[in-house]
Tab-separated table of C-alpha atoms in Angstrom:
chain	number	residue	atom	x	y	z
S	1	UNK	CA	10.836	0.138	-11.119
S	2	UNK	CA	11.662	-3.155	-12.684
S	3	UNK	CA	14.806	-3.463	-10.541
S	4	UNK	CA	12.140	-3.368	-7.900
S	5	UNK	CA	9.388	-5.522	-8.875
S	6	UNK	CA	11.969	-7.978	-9.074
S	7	UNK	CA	13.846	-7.598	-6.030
S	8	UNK	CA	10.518	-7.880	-4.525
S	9	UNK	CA	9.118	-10.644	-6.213
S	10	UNK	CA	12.307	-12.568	-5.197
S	11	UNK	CA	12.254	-11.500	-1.238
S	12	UNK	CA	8.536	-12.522	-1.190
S	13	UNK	CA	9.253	-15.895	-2.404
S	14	UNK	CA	12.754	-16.564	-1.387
S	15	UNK	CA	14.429	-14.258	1.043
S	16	UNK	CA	11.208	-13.579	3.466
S	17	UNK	CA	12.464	-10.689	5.015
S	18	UNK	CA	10.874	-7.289	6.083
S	19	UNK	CA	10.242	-5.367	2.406
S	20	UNK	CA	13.128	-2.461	3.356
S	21	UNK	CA	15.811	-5.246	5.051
S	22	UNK	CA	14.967	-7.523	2.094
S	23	UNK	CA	15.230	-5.477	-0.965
S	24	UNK	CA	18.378	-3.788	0.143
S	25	UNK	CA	20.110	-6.964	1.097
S	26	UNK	CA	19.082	-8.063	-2.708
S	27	UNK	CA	20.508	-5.058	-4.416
S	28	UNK	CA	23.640	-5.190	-2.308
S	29	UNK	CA	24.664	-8.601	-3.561
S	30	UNK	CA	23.240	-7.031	-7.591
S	31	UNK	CA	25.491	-4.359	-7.064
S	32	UNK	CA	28.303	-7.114	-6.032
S	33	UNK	CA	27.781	-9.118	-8.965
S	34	UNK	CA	27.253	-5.474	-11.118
S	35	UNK	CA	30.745	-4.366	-9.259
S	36	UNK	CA	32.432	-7.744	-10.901
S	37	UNK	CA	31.014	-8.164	-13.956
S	38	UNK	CA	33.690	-5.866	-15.752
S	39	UNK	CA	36.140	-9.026	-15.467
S	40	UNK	CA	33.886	-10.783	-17.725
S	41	UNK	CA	33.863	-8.176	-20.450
S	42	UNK	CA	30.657	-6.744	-19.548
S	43	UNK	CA	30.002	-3.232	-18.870
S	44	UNK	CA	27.420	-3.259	-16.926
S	45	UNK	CA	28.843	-1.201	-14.258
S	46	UNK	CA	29.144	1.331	-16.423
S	47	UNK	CA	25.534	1.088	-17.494
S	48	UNK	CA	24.420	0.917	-14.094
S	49	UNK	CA	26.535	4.344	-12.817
S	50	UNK	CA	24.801	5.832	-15.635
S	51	UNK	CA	21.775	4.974	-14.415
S	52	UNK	CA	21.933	6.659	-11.045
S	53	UNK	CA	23.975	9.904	-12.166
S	54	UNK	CA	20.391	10.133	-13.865
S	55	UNK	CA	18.348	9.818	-11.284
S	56	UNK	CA	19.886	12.068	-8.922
S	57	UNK	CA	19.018	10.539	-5.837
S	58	UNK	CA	19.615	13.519	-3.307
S	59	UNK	CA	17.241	15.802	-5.496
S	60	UNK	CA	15.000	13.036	-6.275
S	61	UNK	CA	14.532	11.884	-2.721
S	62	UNK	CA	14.616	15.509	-0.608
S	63	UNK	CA	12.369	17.571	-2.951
S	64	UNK	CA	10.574	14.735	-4.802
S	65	UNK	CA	9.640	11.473	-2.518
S	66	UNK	CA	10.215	12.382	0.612
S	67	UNK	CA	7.382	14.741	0.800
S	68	UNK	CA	5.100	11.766	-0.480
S	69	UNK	CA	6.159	9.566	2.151
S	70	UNK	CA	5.920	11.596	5.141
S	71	UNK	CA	2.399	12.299	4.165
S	72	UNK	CA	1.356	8.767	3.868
S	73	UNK	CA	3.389	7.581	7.085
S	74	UNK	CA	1.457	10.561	8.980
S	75	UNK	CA	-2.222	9.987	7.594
S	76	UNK	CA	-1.968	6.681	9.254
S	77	UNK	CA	-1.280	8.205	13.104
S	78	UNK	CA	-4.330	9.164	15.211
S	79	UNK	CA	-3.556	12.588	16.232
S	80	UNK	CA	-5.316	11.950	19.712
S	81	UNK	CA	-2.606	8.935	20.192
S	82	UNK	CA	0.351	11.514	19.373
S	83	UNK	CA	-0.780	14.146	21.556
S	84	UNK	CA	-0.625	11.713	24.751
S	85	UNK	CA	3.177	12.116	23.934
S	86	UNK	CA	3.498	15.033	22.576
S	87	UNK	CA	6.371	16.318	25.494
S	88	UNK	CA	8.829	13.574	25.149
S	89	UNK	CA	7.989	13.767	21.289
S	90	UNK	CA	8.873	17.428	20.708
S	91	UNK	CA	12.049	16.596	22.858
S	92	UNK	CA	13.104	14.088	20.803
S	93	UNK	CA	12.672	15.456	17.920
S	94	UNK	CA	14.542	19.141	18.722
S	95	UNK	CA	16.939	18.117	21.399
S	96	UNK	CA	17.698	14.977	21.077
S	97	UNK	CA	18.788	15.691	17.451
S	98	UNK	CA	21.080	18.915	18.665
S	99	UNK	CA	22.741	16.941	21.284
S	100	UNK	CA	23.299	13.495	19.112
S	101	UNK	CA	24.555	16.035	15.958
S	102	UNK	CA	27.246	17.277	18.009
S	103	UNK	CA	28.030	13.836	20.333
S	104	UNK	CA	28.582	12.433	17.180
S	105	UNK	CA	30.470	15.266	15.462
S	106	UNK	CA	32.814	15.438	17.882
S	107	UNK	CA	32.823	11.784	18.313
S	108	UNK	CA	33.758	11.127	14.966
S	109	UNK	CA	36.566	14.013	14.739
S	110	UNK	CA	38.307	12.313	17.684
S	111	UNK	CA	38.188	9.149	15.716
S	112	UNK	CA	39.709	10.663	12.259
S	113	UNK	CA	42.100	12.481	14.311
S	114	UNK	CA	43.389	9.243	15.717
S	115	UNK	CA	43.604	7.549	12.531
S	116	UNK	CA	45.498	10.565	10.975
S	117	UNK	CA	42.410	11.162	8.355
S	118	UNK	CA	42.167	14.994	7.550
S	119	UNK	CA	38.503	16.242	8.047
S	120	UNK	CA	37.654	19.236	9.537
S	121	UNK	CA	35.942	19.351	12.601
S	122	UNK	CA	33.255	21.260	10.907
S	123	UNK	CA	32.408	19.046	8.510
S	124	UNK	CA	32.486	16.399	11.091
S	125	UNK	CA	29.426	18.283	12.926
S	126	UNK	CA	27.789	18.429	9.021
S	127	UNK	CA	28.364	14.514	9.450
S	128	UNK	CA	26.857	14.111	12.750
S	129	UNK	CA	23.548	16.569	11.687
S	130	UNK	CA	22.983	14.484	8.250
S	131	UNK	CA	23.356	10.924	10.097
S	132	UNK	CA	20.832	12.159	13.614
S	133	UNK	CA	17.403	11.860	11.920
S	134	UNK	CA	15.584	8.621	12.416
S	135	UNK	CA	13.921	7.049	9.308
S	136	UNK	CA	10.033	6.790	10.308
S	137	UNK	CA	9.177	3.821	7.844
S	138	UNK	CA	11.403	1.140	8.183
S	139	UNK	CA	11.025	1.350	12.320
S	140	UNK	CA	7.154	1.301	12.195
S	141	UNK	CA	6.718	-1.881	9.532
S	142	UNK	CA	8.824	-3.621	11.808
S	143	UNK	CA	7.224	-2.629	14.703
S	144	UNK	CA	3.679	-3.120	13.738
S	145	UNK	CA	4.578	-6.430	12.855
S	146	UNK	CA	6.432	-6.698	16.407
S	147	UNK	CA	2.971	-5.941	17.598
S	148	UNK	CA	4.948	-3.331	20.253
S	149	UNK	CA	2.776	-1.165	22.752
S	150	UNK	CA	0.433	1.546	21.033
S	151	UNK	CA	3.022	4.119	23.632
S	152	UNK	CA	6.272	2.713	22.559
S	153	UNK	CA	4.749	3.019	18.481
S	154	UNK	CA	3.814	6.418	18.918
S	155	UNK	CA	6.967	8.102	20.512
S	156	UNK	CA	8.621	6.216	17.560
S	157	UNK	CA	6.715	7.486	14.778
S	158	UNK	CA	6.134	11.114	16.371
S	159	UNK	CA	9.953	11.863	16.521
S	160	UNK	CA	10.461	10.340	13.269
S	161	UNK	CA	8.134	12.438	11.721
S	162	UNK	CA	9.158	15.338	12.778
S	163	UNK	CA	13.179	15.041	13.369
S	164	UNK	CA	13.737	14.992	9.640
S	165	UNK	CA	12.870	18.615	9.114
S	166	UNK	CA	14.823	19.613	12.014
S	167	UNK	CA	18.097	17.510	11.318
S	168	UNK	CA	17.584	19.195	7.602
S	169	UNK	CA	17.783	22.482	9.016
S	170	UNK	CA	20.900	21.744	11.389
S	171	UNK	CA	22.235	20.108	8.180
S	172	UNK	CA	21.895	23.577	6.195
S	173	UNK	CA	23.368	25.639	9.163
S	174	UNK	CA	26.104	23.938	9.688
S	175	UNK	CA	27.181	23.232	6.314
S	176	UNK	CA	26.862	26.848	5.281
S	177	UNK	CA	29.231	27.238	8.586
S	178	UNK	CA	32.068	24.731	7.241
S	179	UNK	CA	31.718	25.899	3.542
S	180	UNK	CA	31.086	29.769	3.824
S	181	UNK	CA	32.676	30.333	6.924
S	182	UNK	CA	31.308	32.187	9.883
S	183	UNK	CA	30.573	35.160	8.172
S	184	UNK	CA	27.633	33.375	6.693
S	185	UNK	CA	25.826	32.574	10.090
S	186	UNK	CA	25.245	34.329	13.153
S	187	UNK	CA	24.176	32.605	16.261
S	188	UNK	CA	21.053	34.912	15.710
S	189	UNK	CA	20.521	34.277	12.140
S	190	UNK	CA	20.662	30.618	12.500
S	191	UNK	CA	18.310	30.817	15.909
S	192	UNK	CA	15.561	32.272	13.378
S	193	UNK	CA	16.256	30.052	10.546
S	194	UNK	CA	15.903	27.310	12.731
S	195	UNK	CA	12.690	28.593	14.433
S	196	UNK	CA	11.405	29.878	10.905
S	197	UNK	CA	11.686	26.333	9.443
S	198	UNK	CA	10.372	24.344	12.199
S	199	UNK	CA	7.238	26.953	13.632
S	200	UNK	CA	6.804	27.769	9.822
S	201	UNK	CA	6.691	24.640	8.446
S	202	UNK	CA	4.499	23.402	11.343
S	203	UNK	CA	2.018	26.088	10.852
S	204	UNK	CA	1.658	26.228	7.099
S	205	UNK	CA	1.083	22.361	7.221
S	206	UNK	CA	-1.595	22.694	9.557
S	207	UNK	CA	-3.031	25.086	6.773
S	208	UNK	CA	-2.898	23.209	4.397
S	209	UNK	CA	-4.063	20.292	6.090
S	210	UNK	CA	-7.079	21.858	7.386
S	211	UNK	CA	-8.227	23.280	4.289
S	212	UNK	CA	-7.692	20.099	2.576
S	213	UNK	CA	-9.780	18.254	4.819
S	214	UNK	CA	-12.165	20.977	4.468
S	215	UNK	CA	-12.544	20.083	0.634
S	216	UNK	CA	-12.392	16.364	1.334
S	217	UNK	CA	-15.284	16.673	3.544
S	218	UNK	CA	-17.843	17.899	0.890
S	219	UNK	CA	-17.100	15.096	-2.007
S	220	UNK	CA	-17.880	11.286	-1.411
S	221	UNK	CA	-15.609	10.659	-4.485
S	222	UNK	CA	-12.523	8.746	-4.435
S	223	UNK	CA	-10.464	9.596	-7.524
S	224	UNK	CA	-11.075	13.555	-6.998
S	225	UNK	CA	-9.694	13.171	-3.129
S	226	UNK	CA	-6.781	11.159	-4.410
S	227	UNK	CA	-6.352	13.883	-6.803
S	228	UNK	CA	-6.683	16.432	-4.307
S	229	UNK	CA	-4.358	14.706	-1.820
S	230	UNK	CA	-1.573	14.410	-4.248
S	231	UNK	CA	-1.919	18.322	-5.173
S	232	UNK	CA	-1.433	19.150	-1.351
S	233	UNK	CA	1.781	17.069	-1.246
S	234	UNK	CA	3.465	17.897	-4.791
S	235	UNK	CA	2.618	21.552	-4.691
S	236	UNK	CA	2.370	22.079	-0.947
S	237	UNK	CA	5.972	21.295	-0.885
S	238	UNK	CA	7.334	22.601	-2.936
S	239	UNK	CA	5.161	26.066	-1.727
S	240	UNK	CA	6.672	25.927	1.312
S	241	UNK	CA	10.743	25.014	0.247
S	242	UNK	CA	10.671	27.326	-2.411
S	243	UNK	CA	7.915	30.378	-1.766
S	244	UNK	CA	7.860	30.222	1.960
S	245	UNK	CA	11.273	28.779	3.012
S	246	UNK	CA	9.996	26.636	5.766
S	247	UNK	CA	10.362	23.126	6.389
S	248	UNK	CA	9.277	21.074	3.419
S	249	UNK	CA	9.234	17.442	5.483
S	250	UNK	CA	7.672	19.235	9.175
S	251	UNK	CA	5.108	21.140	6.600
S	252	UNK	CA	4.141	17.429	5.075
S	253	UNK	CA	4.387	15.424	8.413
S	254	UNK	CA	1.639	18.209	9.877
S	255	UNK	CA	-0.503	18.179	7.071
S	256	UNK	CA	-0.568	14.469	6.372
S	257	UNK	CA	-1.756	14.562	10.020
S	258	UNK	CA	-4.702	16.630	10.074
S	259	UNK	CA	-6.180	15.266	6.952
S	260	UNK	CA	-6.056	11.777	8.187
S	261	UNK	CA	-7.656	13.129	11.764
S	262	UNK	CA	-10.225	15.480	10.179
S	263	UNK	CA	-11.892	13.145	7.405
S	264	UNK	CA	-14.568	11.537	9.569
S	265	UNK	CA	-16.830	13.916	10.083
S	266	UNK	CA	-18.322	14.742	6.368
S	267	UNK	CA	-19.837	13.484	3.379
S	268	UNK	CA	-17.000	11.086	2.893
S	269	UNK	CA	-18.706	7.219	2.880
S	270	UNK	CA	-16.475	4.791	4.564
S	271	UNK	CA	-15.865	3.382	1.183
S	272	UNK	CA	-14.061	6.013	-0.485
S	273	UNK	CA	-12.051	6.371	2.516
S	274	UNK	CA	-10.947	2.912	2.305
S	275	UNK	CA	-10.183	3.676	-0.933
S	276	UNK	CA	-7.967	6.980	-0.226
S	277	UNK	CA	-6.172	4.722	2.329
S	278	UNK	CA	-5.546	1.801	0.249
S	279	UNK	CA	-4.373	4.392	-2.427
S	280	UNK	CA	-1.626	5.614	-0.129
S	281	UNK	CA	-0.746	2.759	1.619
S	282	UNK	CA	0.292	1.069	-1.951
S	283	UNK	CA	1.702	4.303	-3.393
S	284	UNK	CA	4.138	4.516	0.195
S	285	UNK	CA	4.545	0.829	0.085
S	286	UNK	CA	6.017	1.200	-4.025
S	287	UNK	CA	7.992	4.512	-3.130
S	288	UNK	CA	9.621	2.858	-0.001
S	289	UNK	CA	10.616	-0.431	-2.123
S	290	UNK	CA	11.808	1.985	-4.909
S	291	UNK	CA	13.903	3.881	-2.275
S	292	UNK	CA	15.541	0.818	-0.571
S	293	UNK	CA	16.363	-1.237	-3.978
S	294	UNK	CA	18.450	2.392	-4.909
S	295	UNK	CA	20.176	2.588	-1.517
S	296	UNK	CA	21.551	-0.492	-2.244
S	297	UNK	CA	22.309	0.382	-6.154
S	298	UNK	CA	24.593	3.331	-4.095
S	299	UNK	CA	26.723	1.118	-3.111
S	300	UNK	CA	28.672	1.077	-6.529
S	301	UNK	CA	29.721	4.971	-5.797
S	302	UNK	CA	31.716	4.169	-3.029
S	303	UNK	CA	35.166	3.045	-2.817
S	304	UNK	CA	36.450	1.188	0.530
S	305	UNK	CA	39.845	1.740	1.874
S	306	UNK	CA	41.121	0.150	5.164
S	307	UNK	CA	41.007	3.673	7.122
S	308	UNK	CA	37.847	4.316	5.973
S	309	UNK	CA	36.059	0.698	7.121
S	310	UNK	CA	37.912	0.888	10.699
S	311	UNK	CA	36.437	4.650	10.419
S	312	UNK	CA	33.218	3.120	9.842
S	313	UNK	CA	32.701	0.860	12.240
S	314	UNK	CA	34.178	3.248	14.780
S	315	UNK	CA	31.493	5.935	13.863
S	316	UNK	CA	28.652	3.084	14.291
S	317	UNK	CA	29.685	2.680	18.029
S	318	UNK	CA	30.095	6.665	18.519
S	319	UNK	CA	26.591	6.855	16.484
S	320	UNK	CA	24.975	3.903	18.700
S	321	UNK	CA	25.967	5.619	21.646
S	322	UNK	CA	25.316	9.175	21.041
S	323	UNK	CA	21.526	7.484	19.849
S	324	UNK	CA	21.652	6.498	23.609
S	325	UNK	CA	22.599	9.090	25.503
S	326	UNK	CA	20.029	11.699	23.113
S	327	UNK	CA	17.554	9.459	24.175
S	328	UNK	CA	17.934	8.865	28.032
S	329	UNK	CA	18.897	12.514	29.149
S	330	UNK	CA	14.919	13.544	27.564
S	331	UNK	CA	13.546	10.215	28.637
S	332	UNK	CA	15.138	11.257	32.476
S	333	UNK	CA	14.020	14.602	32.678
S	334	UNK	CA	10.247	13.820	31.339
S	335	UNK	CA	10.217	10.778	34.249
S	336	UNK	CA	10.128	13.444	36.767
S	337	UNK	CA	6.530	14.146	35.682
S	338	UNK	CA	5.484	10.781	34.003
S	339	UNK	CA	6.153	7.238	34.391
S	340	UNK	CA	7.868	5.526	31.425
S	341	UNK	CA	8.827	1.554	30.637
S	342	UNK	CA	11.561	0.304	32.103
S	343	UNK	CA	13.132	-0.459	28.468
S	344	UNK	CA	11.156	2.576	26.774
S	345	UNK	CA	15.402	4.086	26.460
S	346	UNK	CA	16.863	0.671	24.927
S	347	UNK	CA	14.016	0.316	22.368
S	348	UNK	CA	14.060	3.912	20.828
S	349	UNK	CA	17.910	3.755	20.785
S	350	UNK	CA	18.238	0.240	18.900
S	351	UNK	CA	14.908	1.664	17.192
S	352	UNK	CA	16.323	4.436	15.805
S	353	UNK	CA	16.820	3.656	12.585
S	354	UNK	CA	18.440	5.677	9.870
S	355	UNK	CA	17.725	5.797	5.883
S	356	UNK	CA	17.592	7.539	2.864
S	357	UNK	CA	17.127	11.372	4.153
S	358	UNK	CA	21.340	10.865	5.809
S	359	UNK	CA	22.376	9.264	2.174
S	360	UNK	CA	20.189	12.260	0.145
S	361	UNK	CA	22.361	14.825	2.381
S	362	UNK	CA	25.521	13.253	1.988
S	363	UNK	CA	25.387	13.184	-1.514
S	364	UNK	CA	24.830	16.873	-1.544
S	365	UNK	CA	28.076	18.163	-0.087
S	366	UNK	CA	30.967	19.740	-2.143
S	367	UNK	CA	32.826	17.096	-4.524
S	368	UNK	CA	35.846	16.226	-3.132
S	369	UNK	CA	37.602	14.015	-0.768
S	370	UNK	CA	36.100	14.762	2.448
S	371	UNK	CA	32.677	13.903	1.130
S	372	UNK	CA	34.097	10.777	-0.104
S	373	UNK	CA	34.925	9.600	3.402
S	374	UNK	CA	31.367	11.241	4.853
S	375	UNK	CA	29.626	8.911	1.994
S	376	UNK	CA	31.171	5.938	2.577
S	377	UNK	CA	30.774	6.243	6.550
S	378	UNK	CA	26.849	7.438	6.238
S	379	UNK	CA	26.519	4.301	4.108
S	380	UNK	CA	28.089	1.995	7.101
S	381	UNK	CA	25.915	3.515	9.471
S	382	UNK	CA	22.665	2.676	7.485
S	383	UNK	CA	23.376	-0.359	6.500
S	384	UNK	CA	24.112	-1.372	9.707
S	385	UNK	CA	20.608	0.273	10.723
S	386	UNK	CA	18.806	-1.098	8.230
S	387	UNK	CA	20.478	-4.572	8.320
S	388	UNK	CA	21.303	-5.479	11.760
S	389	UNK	CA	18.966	-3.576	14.177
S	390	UNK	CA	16.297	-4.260	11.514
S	391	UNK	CA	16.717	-7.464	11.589
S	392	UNK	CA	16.629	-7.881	15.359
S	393	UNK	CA	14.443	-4.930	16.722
S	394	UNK	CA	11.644	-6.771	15.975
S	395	UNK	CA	12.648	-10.269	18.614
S	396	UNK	CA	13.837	-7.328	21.020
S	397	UNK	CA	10.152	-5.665	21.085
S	398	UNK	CA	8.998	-8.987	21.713
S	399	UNK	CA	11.225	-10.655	24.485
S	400	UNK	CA	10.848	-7.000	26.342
S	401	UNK	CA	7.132	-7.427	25.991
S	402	UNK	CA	6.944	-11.222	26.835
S	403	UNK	CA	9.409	-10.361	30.059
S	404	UNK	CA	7.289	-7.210	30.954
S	405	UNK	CA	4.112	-9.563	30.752
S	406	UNK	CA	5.801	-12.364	33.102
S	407	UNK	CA	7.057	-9.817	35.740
S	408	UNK	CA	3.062	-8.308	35.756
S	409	UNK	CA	1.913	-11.747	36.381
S	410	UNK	CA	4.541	-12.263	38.564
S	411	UNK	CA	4.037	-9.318	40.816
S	412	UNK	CA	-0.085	-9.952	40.831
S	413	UNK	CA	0.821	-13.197	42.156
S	414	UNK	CA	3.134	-11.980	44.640
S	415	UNK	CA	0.421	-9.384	45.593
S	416	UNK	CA	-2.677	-12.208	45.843
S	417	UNK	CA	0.379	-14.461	47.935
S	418	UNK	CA	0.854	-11.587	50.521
S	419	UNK	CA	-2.785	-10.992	51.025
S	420	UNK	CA	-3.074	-15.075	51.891
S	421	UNK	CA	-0.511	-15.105	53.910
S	422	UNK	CA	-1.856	-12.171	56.332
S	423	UNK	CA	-5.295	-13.236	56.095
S	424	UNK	CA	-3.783	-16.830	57.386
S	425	UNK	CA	-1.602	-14.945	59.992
S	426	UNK	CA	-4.438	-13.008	61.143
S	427	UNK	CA	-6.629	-16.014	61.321
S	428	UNK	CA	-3.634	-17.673	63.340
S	429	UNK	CA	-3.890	-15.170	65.965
């Protein structure tokens, strides 16, 4: 936390970058000058791995934060909005993660196999399950700031929301496949585990959001529906990981979204709603900062060889274009019904960034050399997400929007020229 307050103090006064892109650059360069300091007789590094072996970042983030901040990302989406996409969404969030796990599974065997790096092509699909979900927070900050269409927001956040429980589940699946064997899954087996975490966890959230909301609506008091909404997400999730077995983050995502839709109507004032917003808007905000400042604290665990960074920047190209493909085959066969922007495809692939859930899963495969290399090539792949198309998504949004704007005007003016010119023909004649 003080790492944090720090890190942000300094990007709000020096750095002036987005919160996620400017925190993790500042911890990077700490964790540079950490990394060094042991030739100076200080051992701080030691201090600092001591530090994060405590906090346990993949159990800390999966079953403790995560939770938290799919709730608050989701209390902030009108349901009504979502449901105008709620196709393409549901696409994108099921098969667009199945098809980019194994794109860049496969991908990304062909790669170690050319470079003569020995990882099993199962573990490889583990890789390309853990690295497919999109991170929902840093690609809607950026994008409200962006000020991109309400559409292009919603598909975002929609798929984000809800392709974290199912790249989870994929995750599990297929690393019980490369670790137990085959014996351990059946096609059917994992067909119902998948459908029991995903249906499951979309039902019981609904549940639970509903009868929150219920409660809500009868008290006009803010600290009690604080209280409440923090019992929903701390025991709610852990309910439905550890009593039901269904999808902890899909279970959240759903519930955060029916409480935030079904508040209105009830003896809530305006006021305390404010108030329940503001509440989770700063405890999302802290969380997120808390989460970004320890990504780039990570960054001390790994250790860089030259296989490993031409592997790296080999799996960002096979990731970038799997992210495409994932995309555009969904976005094609939707168009068929609906009509879709032009540059809808190029925005949700460089918007699809990744984040702390594909660092949390890495860190929880079997010690050993393979997950060595899987670390250290997740890492590339988010810091080049976080960093890069960060960093540029937002002018992207913008130039596509000012372009879209001029060809509108454009093509009105074309339209009001044609109309001139056959009322001056017609006159002619």
């Amino acid at each position: 936390m003080s790492l944090t307050a720090v890190s942000s103090y300094l990007n709000y006064r020096f750095v002036k970058l987005p919160k996620t892109i400017g925190l993790t650059i500042i911890t990077l360069v700490l964790s540079f000058f950490i990394a060094v300091s042991g030739k100076f007789g200080w051992d701080v590094e030691g201090f600092a791995a001591h530090l994060l072996d405590g906090i346990g970042f993949h159990e800390t983030f999966l079953h403790g934060t995560l939770g938290f901040l799919l709730f608050a990302a989701s209390l902030q989406v009108n349901m009504m909005e979502l449901s105008k996409h709620k196709t393409i969404i549901v696409l994108l969030a099921t098969v667009s993660v199945i098809l980019s796990t194994f794109m860049i599974g496969f991908g990304t065997y062909g790669l170690t196999q050319l470079l003569d790096i020995p990882i099993p092509l199962e573990y490889c699909l583990v890789f390309g399950a853990l690295i497919s979900p999109t991170d929902p927070i840093t690609a809607l900050g950026i994008l409200k700031t962006a000020n991109a269409p309400k559409g292009l927001e919603m598909k975002i956040a929609g798929e984000a929301l809800f392709n974290d429980g199912m790249g989870i589940v994929l995750f599990v699946v297929l690393l019980g496949l490369a670790v137990g064997g085959e014996s351990q899954w059946t096609l059917s087996s994992a067909m119902i585990f998948f459908l029991r975490q995903g249906i499951g966890g979309v039902a019981l959230g609904f549940v639970m959001g509903v009868l929150t909301a219920r409660l809500l609506r009868t008290i006009d008091n803010s600290e009690v529906a604080i209280s409440l909404t923090l019992g929903i997400v701390a025991g709610g999730y852990a309910f439905a990981h550890s009593v039901m077995e269904v999808s902890g983050p899909i279970c959240m995502a759903v519930a955060g979204l029916s409480v935030g839709n079904l508040l209105h109507d009830g003896n809530m004032s305006r006021h305390t709603l404010q108030r329940l917003n503001a509440f989770w808007e700063l405890l999302d905000d802290i969380l997120n900062a808390i989460l970004f400042v320890t990504i780039g604290l990570e960054f001390l665990s790994l250790s860089f060889r030259m296989d490993t960074a031409i592997a790296s920047i080999g799996v960002i190209i096979i990731a970038m274009m799997a992210r495409w493909l994932s995309v555009m085959l969904p976005v094609a066969s939707v168009s068929m019904f609906r009509k879709f922007s032009p540059n809808v495809v190029l925005i949700m692939t460089w918007g699809g960034l990744r984040g702390g859930i594909s660092i949390a899963l890495a860190l929880t495969l079997p010690l050993g050399p393979i997950r060595d290399f899987i670390l250290v090539i997740t890492y590339a792949v988010v810091l080049f997400s976080i960093m890069v198309q960060g960093l540029t998504l937002g002018g992207l949004v913008r130039r596509i929007t000012k372009l879209k704007a001029f060809q509108e005007e454009y093509s009105k003016e074309l339209r009001v020229s044609r109309v001139t010119l056959n009322m001056t023909k017609d006159a002619l004649e």
